[in-house]
Coordinates of C-alpha atoms (C1' of nucleotides) in Angstrom, one line a residue:
Chain A
M29 CA 139.9 -60.3 149.4
N30 CA 142.0 -59.2 152.4
S31 CA 143.7 -62.6 152.4
P32 CA 146.9 -62.9 154.4
C33 CA 150.2 -63.1 152.6
A34 CA 150.3 -66.5 150.9
V35 CA 153.9 -67.1 151.9
C36 CA 153.5 -66.3 155.5
A37 CA 150.3 -68.3 155.9
A38 CA 151.7 -71.3 154.1
E39 CA 154.9 -71.3 156.0
A40 CA 153.0 -71.0 159.3
D41 CA 150.4 -73.7 158.7
V42 CA 148.9 -75.2 155.5
E43 CA 145.4 -75.1 157.2
Y44 CA 145.3 -71.3 156.9
L45 CA 146.0 -71.1 153.2
P46 CA 144.3 -68.1 151.6
L47 CA 141.7 -68.7 148.9
T48 CA 144.1 -67.6 146.2
C49 CA 146.6 -70.3 147.2
R50 CA 143.9 -73.0 147.4
A51 CA 142.8 -72.2 143.9
C52 CA 146.3 -71.7 142.5
Q53 CA 147.7 -73.8 139.7
G54 CA 151.0 -74.1 141.5
Y55 CA 149.3 -75.5 144.6
E56 CA 146.9 -77.7 142.7
N57 CA 149.7 -79.3 140.7
G58 CA 152.0 -79.5 143.6
F59 CA 154.9 -77.6 142.1
C60 CA 154.8 -74.6 144.4
A61 CA 157.1 -75.7 147.2
F62 CA 156.0 -72.8 149.4
V63 CA 152.4 -74.1 149.8
A64 CA 152.8 -77.7 149.0
K65 CA 149.7 -79.8 149.7
A66 CA 151.8 -83.0 149.4
P67 CA 155.5 -83.8 149.9
P68 CA 156.9 -82.0 146.8
P69 CA 158.5 -84.1 144.1
A70 CA 162.3 -84.0 143.7
A71 CA 162.3 -81.2 141.2
T72 CA 160.2 -78.8 143.2
T73 CA 163.0 -77.3 145.2
Q74 CA 164.8 -76.2 142.1
I75 CA 161.8 -74.6 140.3
A76 CA 160.5 -72.2 142.8
Q77 CA 162.3 -68.9 142.5
T78 CA 161.9 -65.5 144.0
V79 CA 158.7 -63.8 145.0
T80 CA 158.2 -60.2 143.9
T81 CA 155.8 -57.4 144.6
V82 CA 154.7 -54.8 142.1
P83 CA 152.6 -51.7 143.0
A84 CA 149.4 -51.0 141.1
R85 CA 149.6 -49.6 137.6
R86 CA 153.1 -50.7 137.0
I87 CA 154.5 -53.2 134.6
V88 CA 154.9 -56.7 135.9
C89 CA 157.1 -58.0 133.1
R90 CA 158.0 -57.1 129.5
E91 CA 158.9 -59.2 126.5
R92 CA 162.6 -59.6 127.5
D93 CA 162.3 -59.8 131.2
L94 CA 161.7 -63.6 131.2
Q95 CA 164.6 -65.7 130.4
D96 CA 163.7 -69.0 131.9
S97 CA 160.8 -68.2 134.2
V98 CA 157.1 -68.6 134.3
P99 CA 155.3 -66.3 136.8
I100 CA 152.2 -67.2 138.8
I101 CA 150.2 -64.4 140.5
C102 CA 149.9 -65.1 144.2
H103 CA 147.9 -62.0 145.0
G104 CA 146.2 -59.2 143.1
W105 CA 144.9 -58.7 139.6
A106 CA 146.9 -58.1 136.4
A107 CA 146.2 -57.7 132.7
S108 CA 148.0 -58.7 129.5
V109 CA 148.0 -55.8 127.2
V110 CA 149.1 -54.9 123.8
A111 CA 150.2 -51.3 123.4
L112 CA 150.3 -49.8 119.9
S113 CA 152.4 -47.0 118.8
G114 CA 149.5 -44.5 118.5
G115 CA 148.8 -44.8 122.2
S116 CA 145.8 -47.1 121.9
R117 CA 145.8 -50.2 123.9
Q118 CA 144.1 -53.6 123.9
I119 CA 143.7 -55.8 126.9
L120 CA 143.9 -59.5 125.8
A121 CA 143.0 -61.0 129.1
F122 CA 142.7 -60.3 132.8
V123 CA 144.9 -62.5 135.1
L124 CA 143.3 -63.3 138.4
P125 CA 145.0 -64.4 141.6
G126 CA 146.3 -68.0 141.4
E127 CA 146.6 -68.0 137.7
M128 CA 149.7 -68.5 135.6
I129 CA 150.3 -65.3 133.6
S130 CA 150.1 -67.2 130.4
T131 CA 150.6 -70.9 129.6
A132 CA 152.2 -69.7 126.3
L133 CA 155.2 -68.9 128.4
L134 CA 155.8 -72.6 128.9
V135 CA 156.7 -73.0 125.2
A136 CA 157.8 -69.6 124.1
T137 CA 160.8 -67.7 125.2
R138 CA 159.0 -64.4 125.1
P139 CA 155.4 -63.2 125.7
H140 CA 154.0 -61.1 122.9
C141 CA 152.5 -58.5 125.2
L142 CA 153.0 -56.6 128.4
I143 CA 151.7 -57.7 131.8
E144 CA 150.5 -54.8 133.9
A145 CA 149.5 -54.8 137.5
I146 CA 145.9 -53.6 138.1
T147 CA 146.1 -53.8 141.9
E148 CA 149.3 -54.4 143.8
V149 CA 150.5 -57.7 142.6
R150 CA 152.6 -60.4 144.3
Y151 CA 153.9 -63.1 142.0
R152 CA 156.3 -66.0 142.1
L153 CA 158.6 -67.1 139.4
F154 CA 159.1 -70.8 138.5
S155 CA 161.8 -72.2 136.2
R156 CA 160.4 -73.0 132.8
T157 CA 162.9 -75.8 132.0
A158 CA 162.2 -77.5 135.3
L159 CA 158.5 -77.2 134.8
Q160 CA 158.8 -78.7 131.3
E161 CA 160.8 -81.5 132.7
M162 CA 158.1 -82.2 135.3
M163 CA 155.5 -82.2 132.6
R164 CA 157.3 -84.8 130.7
R165 CA 157.4 -87.1 133.8
D166 CA 154.0 -86.4 135.2
A167 CA 151.1 -87.1 132.9
R168 CA 148.6 -85.5 135.2
L169 CA 150.5 -82.3 135.4
M170 CA 150.7 -82.3 131.6
E171 CA 147.0 -82.9 131.4
N172 CA 146.2 -80.0 133.8
I173 CA 148.4 -77.6 132.0
S174 CA 147.0 -78.6 128.6
R175 CA 143.5 -78.0 129.9
A176 CA 144.5 -74.5 131.2
W177 CA 146.1 -73.8 127.8
F178 CA 142.9 -74.8 126.0
E179 CA 140.8 -72.7 128.4
E180 CA 142.9 -69.6 127.5
R181 CA 142.3 -70.4 123.9
V182 CA 138.6 -70.6 124.3
Q183 CA 138.6 -67.3 126.2
A184 CA 140.5 -65.7 123.4
D185 CA 138.1 -67.0 120.8
Q186 CA 135.2 -65.7 122.8
L187 CA 136.8 -62.3 123.0
I188 CA 137.2 -62.3 119.2
T189 CA 133.5 -63.0 118.6
D190 CA 132.5 -60.4 121.2
L191 CA 134.6 -57.7 119.6
G192 CA 133.5 -58.8 116.1
V193 CA 129.8 -59.1 116.4
R194 CA 128.5 -57.7 119.7
S195 CA 127.3 -54.3 120.7
A196 CA 128.9 -52.2 123.4
T197 CA 126.2 -53.1 125.9
E198 CA 126.7 -56.8 125.3
R199 CA 130.4 -56.7 125.4
I200 CA 130.5 -55.0 128.8
A201 CA 127.9 -57.2 130.3
R202 CA 129.7 -60.3 129.0
L203 CA 133.0 -59.1 130.5
L204 CA 131.5 -58.6 133.9
L205 CA 129.7 -62.0 133.8
N206 CA 132.9 -63.7 132.6
L207 CA 134.9 -62.3 135.5
A208 CA 132.1 -63.1 138.0
D209 CA 132.1 -66.7 136.7
R210 CA 135.9 -67.1 137.0
L211 CA 135.9 -65.6 140.5
K212 CA 133.1 -67.9 141.5
Q213 CA 135.0 -70.9 140.3
R214 CA 137.8 -69.8 142.6
G215 CA 135.5 -69.4 145.5
M216 CA 136.0 -65.6 145.5
T217 CA 132.4 -64.5 145.4
Q218 CA 129.9 -64.2 148.2
G219 CA 126.1 -64.5 148.2
E220 CA 123.5 -65.7 145.7
A221 CA 123.3 -62.3 143.9
P222 CA 127.1 -62.5 143.6
V223 CA 129.2 -59.9 145.3
M224 CA 132.9 -59.8 144.5
E225 CA 136.1 -57.8 144.6
F226 CA 136.3 -55.5 141.6
P227 CA 139.4 -53.5 141.2
L228 CA 139.0 -52.6 137.5
R229 CA 138.9 -49.0 136.5
Q230 CA 136.5 -48.0 133.7
H231 CA 139.5 -47.5 131.4
H232 CA 140.4 -51.2 131.9
I233 CA 136.9 -52.2 130.8
A234 CA 137.3 -49.8 127.9
D235 CA 140.7 -51.3 126.8
A236 CA 139.3 -54.8 127.1
T237 CA 136.1 -54.2 125.1
G238 CA 137.5 -51.9 122.5
L239 CA 135.4 -49.0 123.6
T240 CA 136.2 -45.5 125.0
P241 CA 136.1 -44.8 128.7
V242 CA 133.4 -42.3 128.1
H243 CA 131.1 -44.8 126.5
V244 CA 131.8 -47.4 129.2
S245 CA 130.7 -44.9 131.8
K246 CA 127.5 -44.3 130.0
V247 CA 126.7 -48.0 129.6
L248 CA 127.5 -48.8 133.3
S249 CA 125.3 -45.9 134.4
E250 CA 122.5 -47.4 132.3
F251 CA 123.0 -50.8 134.0
R252 CA 122.8 -49.1 137.4
R253 CA 119.7 -47.2 136.5
N254 CA 118.1 -50.4 135.5
G255 CA 119.0 -52.1 138.7
L256 CA 121.2 -54.7 137.1
I257 CA 124.4 -54.1 138.9
E258 CA 126.0 -52.1 141.6
I259 CA 129.6 -51.0 141.7
S260 CA 130.9 -49.2 144.7
D261 CA 134.0 -49.2 146.9
R262 CA 135.9 -51.5 144.5
S263 CA 133.3 -54.2 144.7
L264 CA 130.7 -55.4 142.2
T265 CA 127.3 -56.9 142.8
I266 CA 125.2 -58.4 140.1
L267 CA 121.7 -57.6 141.4
D268 CA 119.7 -59.4 138.7
P269 CA 121.8 -62.2 137.2
A270 CA 119.0 -63.6 135.1
R271 CA 118.2 -60.3 133.3
F272 CA 121.9 -59.5 133.1
H273 CA 122.6 -62.7 131.3
R274 CA 119.8 -61.9 128.8
I275 CA 121.4 -58.5 128.1
A276 CA 124.7 -60.2 127.6
D277 CA 123.4 -62.4 124.8
M278 CA 120.8 -60.6 122.8
R279 CA 121.3 -62.5 119.5
Chain B
M25 CA 146.8 -73.8 92.7
N26 CA 146.0 -76.6 90.2
S27 CA 148.3 -78.9 92.1
P28 CA 147.7 -82.6 91.4
C29 CA 146.1 -84.8 94.0
A30 CA 148.5 -85.2 97.0
V31 CA 147.9 -88.9 97.3
C32 CA 148.4 -89.7 93.7
A33 CA 151.5 -87.6 93.3
A34 CA 153.0 -89.0 96.5
E35 CA 152.4 -92.6 95.7
A36 CA 153.8 -92.1 92.2
D37 CA 157.0 -90.3 93.1
V38 CA 158.0 -88.2 96.0
E39 CA 159.8 -85.8 93.6
Y40 CA 156.5 -84.6 92.3
L41 CA 155.0 -83.6 95.6
P42 CA 152.7 -80.6 95.3
L43 CA 153.4 -77.4 97.2
T44 CA 150.7 -78.1 99.7
C45 CA 152.3 -81.4 100.7
R46 CA 155.8 -80.0 100.8
A47 CA 154.7 -77.4 103.3
C48 CA 152.4 -79.7 105.2
Q49 CA 152.8 -80.3 108.9
G50 CA 152.2 -84.0 108.4
Y51 CA 154.9 -84.2 105.8
E52 CA 157.4 -82.0 107.7
N53 CA 157.0 -84.0 110.9
G54 CA 156.9 -87.3 109.1
F55 CA 153.7 -88.6 110.4
C56 CA 151.8 -88.7 107.1
A57 CA 152.5 -92.1 105.8
F58 CA 151.1 -91.2 102.3
V59 CA 153.8 -88.6 101.6
A60 CA 156.5 -89.7 103.9
K61 CA 159.9 -88.0 103.3
A62 CA 161.6 -90.6 105.4
P63 CA 160.8 -94.2 106.2
P64 CA 157.9 -93.7 108.6
P65 CA 158.3 -94.5 112.3
A66 CA 156.5 -97.5 113.6
A67 CA 153.4 -95.7 114.8
T68 CA 152.7 -94.0 111.4
T69 CA 150.8 -96.8 109.8
Q70 CA 148.2 -96.6 112.5
I71 CA 147.6 -92.9 112.7
A72 CA 146.8 -92.1 109.0
Q73 CA 143.1 -92.5 108.5
T74 CA 140.7 -91.9 105.6
V75 CA 141.0 -89.0 103.2
T76 CA 137.8 -87.1 102.6
T77 CA 136.7 -84.5 100.1
V78 CA 134.1 -81.7 100.9
P79 CA 132.6 -79.4 98.3
A80 CA 132.9 -75.6 98.7
R81 CA 130.6 -73.9 101.2
R82 CA 129.9 -77.0 103.2
I83 CA 130.8 -77.9 106.7
V84 CA 134.0 -79.9 107.1
C85 CA 133.4 -80.9 110.7
R86 CA 131.2 -80.1 113.7
E87 CA 131.8 -80.2 117.4
R88 CA 130.9 -83.8 117.7
D89 CA 132.2 -85.3 114.5
L90 CA 135.7 -85.8 115.9
Q91 CA 136.0 -88.6 118.3
D92 CA 139.7 -89.4 118.1
S93 CA 140.9 -87.7 115.0
V94 CA 142.8 -84.6 114.0
P95 CA 142.3 -83.4 110.4
I96 CA 144.9 -81.8 108.2
I97 CA 143.9 -80.0 105.1
C98 CA 145.7 -81.4 102.0
H99 CA 144.1 -79.1 99.5
G100 CA 141.8 -76.1 99.5
W101 CA 140.9 -73.3 102.0
A102 CA 138.7 -73.6 105.1
A103 CA 137.6 -71.3 107.9
S104 CA 136.9 -71.9 111.6
V105 CA 133.6 -70.1 112.3
V106 CA 131.5 -69.3 115.3
A107 CA 127.9 -69.0 114.4
L108 CA 125.6 -67.2 116.9
S109 CA 121.9 -67.7 117.2
G110 CA 121.0 -64.4 115.7
G111 CA 122.6 -65.4 112.4
S112 CA 125.7 -63.3 112.8
R113 CA 129.0 -65.1 112.3
Q114 CA 132.6 -64.6 113.3
I115 CA 135.5 -66.2 111.5
L116 CA 138.3 -67.0 114.0
A117 CA 140.9 -68.1 111.5
F118 CA 141.4 -69.2 107.9
V119 CA 143.0 -72.6 107.5
L120 CA 145.3 -72.8 104.5
P121 CA 146.4 -76.0 102.6
G122 CA 148.9 -78.0 104.6
E123 CA 147.7 -76.8 108.0
M124 CA 146.3 -78.7 110.8
I125 CA 142.7 -77.5 111.4
S126 CA 143.5 -76.5 114.9
T127 CA 146.3 -77.7 117.3
A128 CA 143.7 -77.4 120.0
L129 CA 142.2 -80.6 118.7
L130 CA 145.3 -82.4 120.0
V131 CA 144.3 -81.8 123.6
A132 CA 140.6 -81.2 123.5
T133 CA 137.9 -83.7 122.5
R134 CA 135.9 -81.2 120.7
P135 CA 136.5 -78.0 118.8
H136 CA 134.6 -75.0 120.0
C137 CA 133.6 -73.9 116.5
L138 CA 132.6 -75.1 113.1
I139 CA 135.1 -75.7 110.2
E140 CA 133.7 -74.6 106.9
A141 CA 135.1 -75.3 103.4
I142 CA 135.7 -72.2 101.4
T143 CA 136.9 -73.9 98.3
E144 CA 136.6 -77.6 97.7
V145 CA 138.6 -79.2 100.5
R146 CA 140.4 -82.5 100.8
Y147 CA 141.6 -83.4 104.2
R148 CA 143.1 -86.4 105.9
L149 CA 142.3 -87.6 109.4
F150 CA 145.0 -88.7 111.9
S151 CA 144.5 -90.5 115.2
R152 CA 144.8 -88.1 118.1
T153 CA 145.9 -90.7 120.6
A154 CA 148.6 -92.0 118.2
L155 CA 149.8 -88.5 117.6
Q156 CA 150.0 -87.8 121.3
E157 CA 151.9 -91.0 121.8
M158 CA 154.4 -89.9 119.1
M159 CA 154.8 -86.5 120.7
R160 CA 155.7 -88.1 124.0
R161 CA 158.5 -90.1 122.3
D162 CA 159.7 -87.5 119.8
A163 CA 161.0 -84.3 121.3
R164 CA 161.3 -82.6 117.9
L165 CA 157.7 -83.4 117.0
M166 CA 156.6 -82.0 120.3
E167 CA 158.7 -78.9 119.7
N168 CA 157.2 -78.3 116.2
I169 CA 153.6 -78.8 117.4
S170 CA 154.2 -76.5 120.3
R171 CA 155.5 -73.8 118.0
A172 CA 152.4 -74.2 115.7
W173 CA 150.2 -73.9 118.8
F174 CA 152.0 -70.8 119.9
E175 CA 151.7 -69.3 116.4
E176 CA 147.9 -69.9 116.4
R177 CA 147.8 -68.1 119.7
V178 CA 149.7 -65.1 118.4
Q179 CA 147.4 -64.9 115.4
A180 CA 144.4 -64.9 117.7
D181 CA 145.8 -62.2 119.9
Q182 CA 146.5 -60.1 116.8
L183 CA 143.0 -60.5 115.6
I184 CA 141.8 -59.4 119.0
T185 CA 143.7 -56.1 118.8
D186 CA 142.7 -55.6 115.2
L187 CA 139.0 -55.9 116.1
G188 CA 139.5 -53.9 119.2
V189 CA 141.4 -50.8 118.1
R190 CA 141.7 -50.7 114.3
S191 CA 139.5 -49.1 111.7
A192 CA 137.8 -51.0 108.9
T193 CA 140.4 -50.0 106.4
E194 CA 143.2 -51.2 108.6
R195 CA 141.5 -54.5 109.4
I196 CA 141.0 -55.4 105.8
A197 CA 144.4 -54.4 104.7
R198 CA 146.0 -56.4 107.6
L199 CA 143.9 -59.5 106.8
L200 CA 145.1 -59.4 103.2
L201 CA 148.7 -58.9 104.1
N202 CA 148.5 -61.6 106.8
L203 CA 147.2 -64.1 104.2
A204 CA 149.8 -63.0 101.7
D205 CA 152.5 -63.5 104.3
R206 CA 151.4 -67.0 105.2
L207 CA 151.0 -68.0 101.6
K208 CA 154.5 -66.7 100.9
Q209 CA 156.0 -68.8 103.7
R210 CA 154.4 -71.8 102.0
G211 CA 155.8 -70.9 98.7
M212 CA 152.3 -70.2 97.3
T213 CA 152.9 -66.8 95.8
Q214 CA 154.5 -65.6 92.6
G215 CA 156.3 -62.5 91.7
E216 CA 157.7 -59.6 93.6
A217 CA 154.5 -57.7 93.8
P218 CA 152.9 -60.8 95.2
V219 CA 150.2 -62.6 93.2
M220 CA 148.3 -65.4 94.9
E221 CA 145.3 -67.6 94.8
F222 CA 142.5 -65.9 96.6
P223 CA 139.3 -67.8 96.9
L224 CA 137.7 -65.7 99.6
R225 CA 134.3 -64.1 99.0
Q226 CA 133.7 -60.6 100.4
H227 CA 131.4 -62.0 103.0
H228 CA 134.3 -64.1 104.3
I229 CA 136.4 -60.9 104.7
A230 CA 133.4 -59.4 106.4
D231 CA 132.9 -62.2 108.8
A232 CA 136.6 -62.2 109.7
T233 CA 136.9 -58.5 110.2
G234 CA 133.6 -57.9 112.0
L235 CA 132.3 -55.7 109.2
T236 CA 129.3 -55.9 106.8
P237 CA 129.8 -57.2 103.3
V238 CA 128.6 -53.9 102.0
H239 CA 131.3 -52.0 103.7
V240 CA 133.9 -54.5 102.7
S241 CA 133.0 -53.9 99.1
K242 CA 133.4 -50.1 99.5
V243 CA 136.8 -50.4 101.2
L244 CA 138.1 -52.9 98.6
S245 CA 136.9 -50.5 95.8
E246 CA 138.8 -47.7 97.5
F247 CA 141.9 -49.9 97.5
R248 CA 141.6 -50.7 93.8
R249 CA 140.9 -47.0 92.9
N250 CA 144.2 -46.1 94.7
G251 CA 146.1 -48.8 92.8
L252 CA 147.0 -50.7 96.0
I253 CA 145.6 -54.1 95.1
E254 CA 143.9 -56.0 92.3
I255 CA 141.4 -58.8 92.7
S256 CA 140.1 -60.7 89.7
D257 CA 139.4 -64.2 88.7
R258 CA 140.0 -65.6 92.3
S259 CA 143.4 -64.2 92.5
L260 CA 144.9 -61.3 94.5
T261 CA 147.8 -59.0 93.5
I262 CA 149.3 -56.6 96.0
L263 CA 150.4 -53.9 93.6
D264 CA 152.1 -51.5 96.1
P265 CA 153.2 -53.5 99.1
A266 CA 155.0 -50.7 100.8
R267 CA 152.1 -48.3 100.7
F268 CA 149.7 -51.1 101.6
H269 CA 151.7 -51.9 104.7
R270 CA 151.5 -48.2 105.7
I271 CA 147.7 -48.3 105.4
A272 CA 147.6 -51.5 107.4
D273 CA 149.3 -49.8 110.4
M274 CA 148.3 -46.2 110.7
R275 CA 148.8 -45.8 114.4
Chain C
dC14 C1' 115.2 -69.8 81.9
dG15 C1' 114.6 -68.7 86.6
dG16 C1' 117.1 -69.0 90.7
dT17 C1' 120.9 -68.2 93.7
dG18 C1' 125.0 -66.1 95.0
dT19 C1' 128.0 -62.1 94.4
dC20 C1' 129.2 -57.5 94.0
dT21 C1' 128.3 -52.5 93.6
dT22 C1' 126.4 -48.0 94.7
dG23 C1' 123.5 -44.5 97.0
dA24 C1' 120.6 -42.6 100.8
dA25 C1' 119.2 -42.7 105.5
dT26 C1' 120.2 -44.0 110.1
dA27 C1' 122.5 -45.8 114.4
dC28 C1' 126.1 -46.4 117.3
dC29 C1' 129.9 -45.0 119.3
dA30 C1' 133.9 -41.6 119.3
dT31 C1' 135.5 -37.1 120.2
dC32 C1' 135.4 -32.8 122.5
dA33 C1' 134.6 -30.3 126.5
dA34 C1' 133.4 -28.9 131.1
dG35 C1' 132.7 -30.0 135.7
dT36 C1' 132.7 -33.0 140.1
dC37 C1' 134.8 -36.0 143.1
dT38 C1' 138.4 -38.9 144.8
dT39 C1' 143.2 -40.1 145.6
dG40 C1' 147.8 -39.2 146.3
dT41 C1' 151.7 -36.1 147.3
dG42 C1' 154.7 -32.6 148.9
dG43 C1' 155.1 -28.4 151.6
Chain D
dC20 C1' 147.2 -31.0 158.0
dC21 C1' 146.4 -28.4 154.1
dA22 C1' 147.0 -27.2 149.2
dC23 C1' 147.6 -28.7 144.9
dA24 C1' 148.0 -32.0 141.2
dA25 C1' 146.6 -36.0 138.9
dG26 C1' 143.5 -39.5 138.1
dA27 C1' 138.7 -41.2 137.8
dC28 C1' 134.1 -40.6 136.7
dT29 C1' 129.9 -38.1 134.8
dT30 C1' 127.1 -35.7 131.4
dG31 C1' 125.9 -33.1 127.3
dA32 C1' 126.8 -31.6 122.5
dT33 C1' 128.6 -32.7 118.1
dG34 C1' 130.5 -35.5 114.5
dG35 C1' 132.3 -39.6 111.9
dT36 C1' 132.4 -44.4 110.8
dA37 C1' 130.1 -48.2 109.7
dT38 C1' 125.3 -50.3 109.4
dT39 C1' 121.0 -50.8 107.4
dC40 C1' 118.0 -50.6 103.6
dA41 C1' 117.2 -50.8 98.9
dA42 C1' 117.8 -51.4 94.0
dG43 C1' 120.3 -53.1 90.2
dA44 C1' 124.1 -55.5 87.4
dC45 C1' 126.4 -59.7 86.6
dA46 C1' 128.0 -64.5 86.7
dC47 C1' 127.1 -69.3 87.3
dC48 C1' 124.3 -73.5 87.6
dG49 C1' 120.7 -76.7 87.3

DNA sequence: CGGTGTCTTGAATACCATCAAGTCTTGTGG
DNA sequence: CCACAAGACTTGATGGTATTCAAGACACCG
């Protein structure tokens, strides 16, 4: 949560890497020169570009901002969102610290959506062409990126079925459990009844689940009244995971 | 529509290739030995496997059916479907003739959904490992497959926003226009007010749009009453494309 | 010929959106 | 530091869209 700056920590001593760097794709696959776990391969020095900080609620990047760069989020939460002309919005995915903004950027010149910062976000750009070159040489990197790509696809398909067939209650519960699960995989939860950082506003939940903020508020209140979850001070606790899972899958 | 069997036509004379083969990924990329447009590369002979026919409304393949094979549909329409325990279903995508069932199969051992035949379906299996090997050697093949993969992703994201923010009327109109567009790209429509083969039942439209069959029927009747479309005898005509596009995007 | 699948139409109902008012928090400039 | 504005959340009342339930027409097939 209050992890030190990735760059500073890494440059000082690899021992003190924050969680977000330890679970980062750039670190895992050894192409982030700033927090290399092994002596970086030859290409590494070329592919790491500038690090940038964006305040909360601002746009991280647009369609045309990315010429030859793939961003990875070092710190903070972001969302990829589609904004329609009428003012309505749909959040396609939340991007957690340590995640590549989208593996689609590795093949396509342009993302088909906006990336918005939810909290303050620090991200690092990598050269797409250099990364592609590395993938051609390194079968394991290719393998890892492919798996990440497939994972994104599975998440998208799950969102489709959630929006298509599930009720408001189920959708919200599933979103919270999904985030809890991903955070846990990255070692970013504490305790057995999981406690985690939770910077989302209710309107983010609304945009992700296709509901109105008003209705999200009502459903969350219901959850609290039933002792299922607790949200306070930008942190979320799932008080009764077993029962909450049942609510998330009622068909 | 009533195209001759791909295999027979191809083996007789490449001149008489049916539309579905001319627009097929296996033909375009030269890895389908049965309808090769150029002398096939060395690997080709190994990667083409059996051809199979499945009657309408049956399952083409399940999660565990595919050990090391990637199917391409030679003839007929299919759908990738998620079936939930409660009996509700969500169609993630329609698979048109000439399309690989899912590019995800190139990296993952198992699809995360069922493939169901809508019409009678004939498909051909290719060896995944052989295809991967070809992709490593042939940059253009890699490029083409990547583009197909990205296209699938864009389609999924559009479905997400359709289900999240759009009304029933918009969703149905967009589905029809989307299919018309894809068929047109494959040269499978006739006329300026496009006429096309349309084997979908209303319950397919319902499962794809997250609506009930009853409501789909009502919306389609409304479209007909307004002179927007005509559906009869398993064929669809978009009578007023301009107005229909406006209805498909009302925000 | 019955059986199954498909489509249509109407009536009643449920779920979620919209509208509105008010509280509380957060941020900002004087 | 305070005053004010903007954003975030809550709660209740009302309304619309799509679901559910039900019944009937029609086509196709064994």
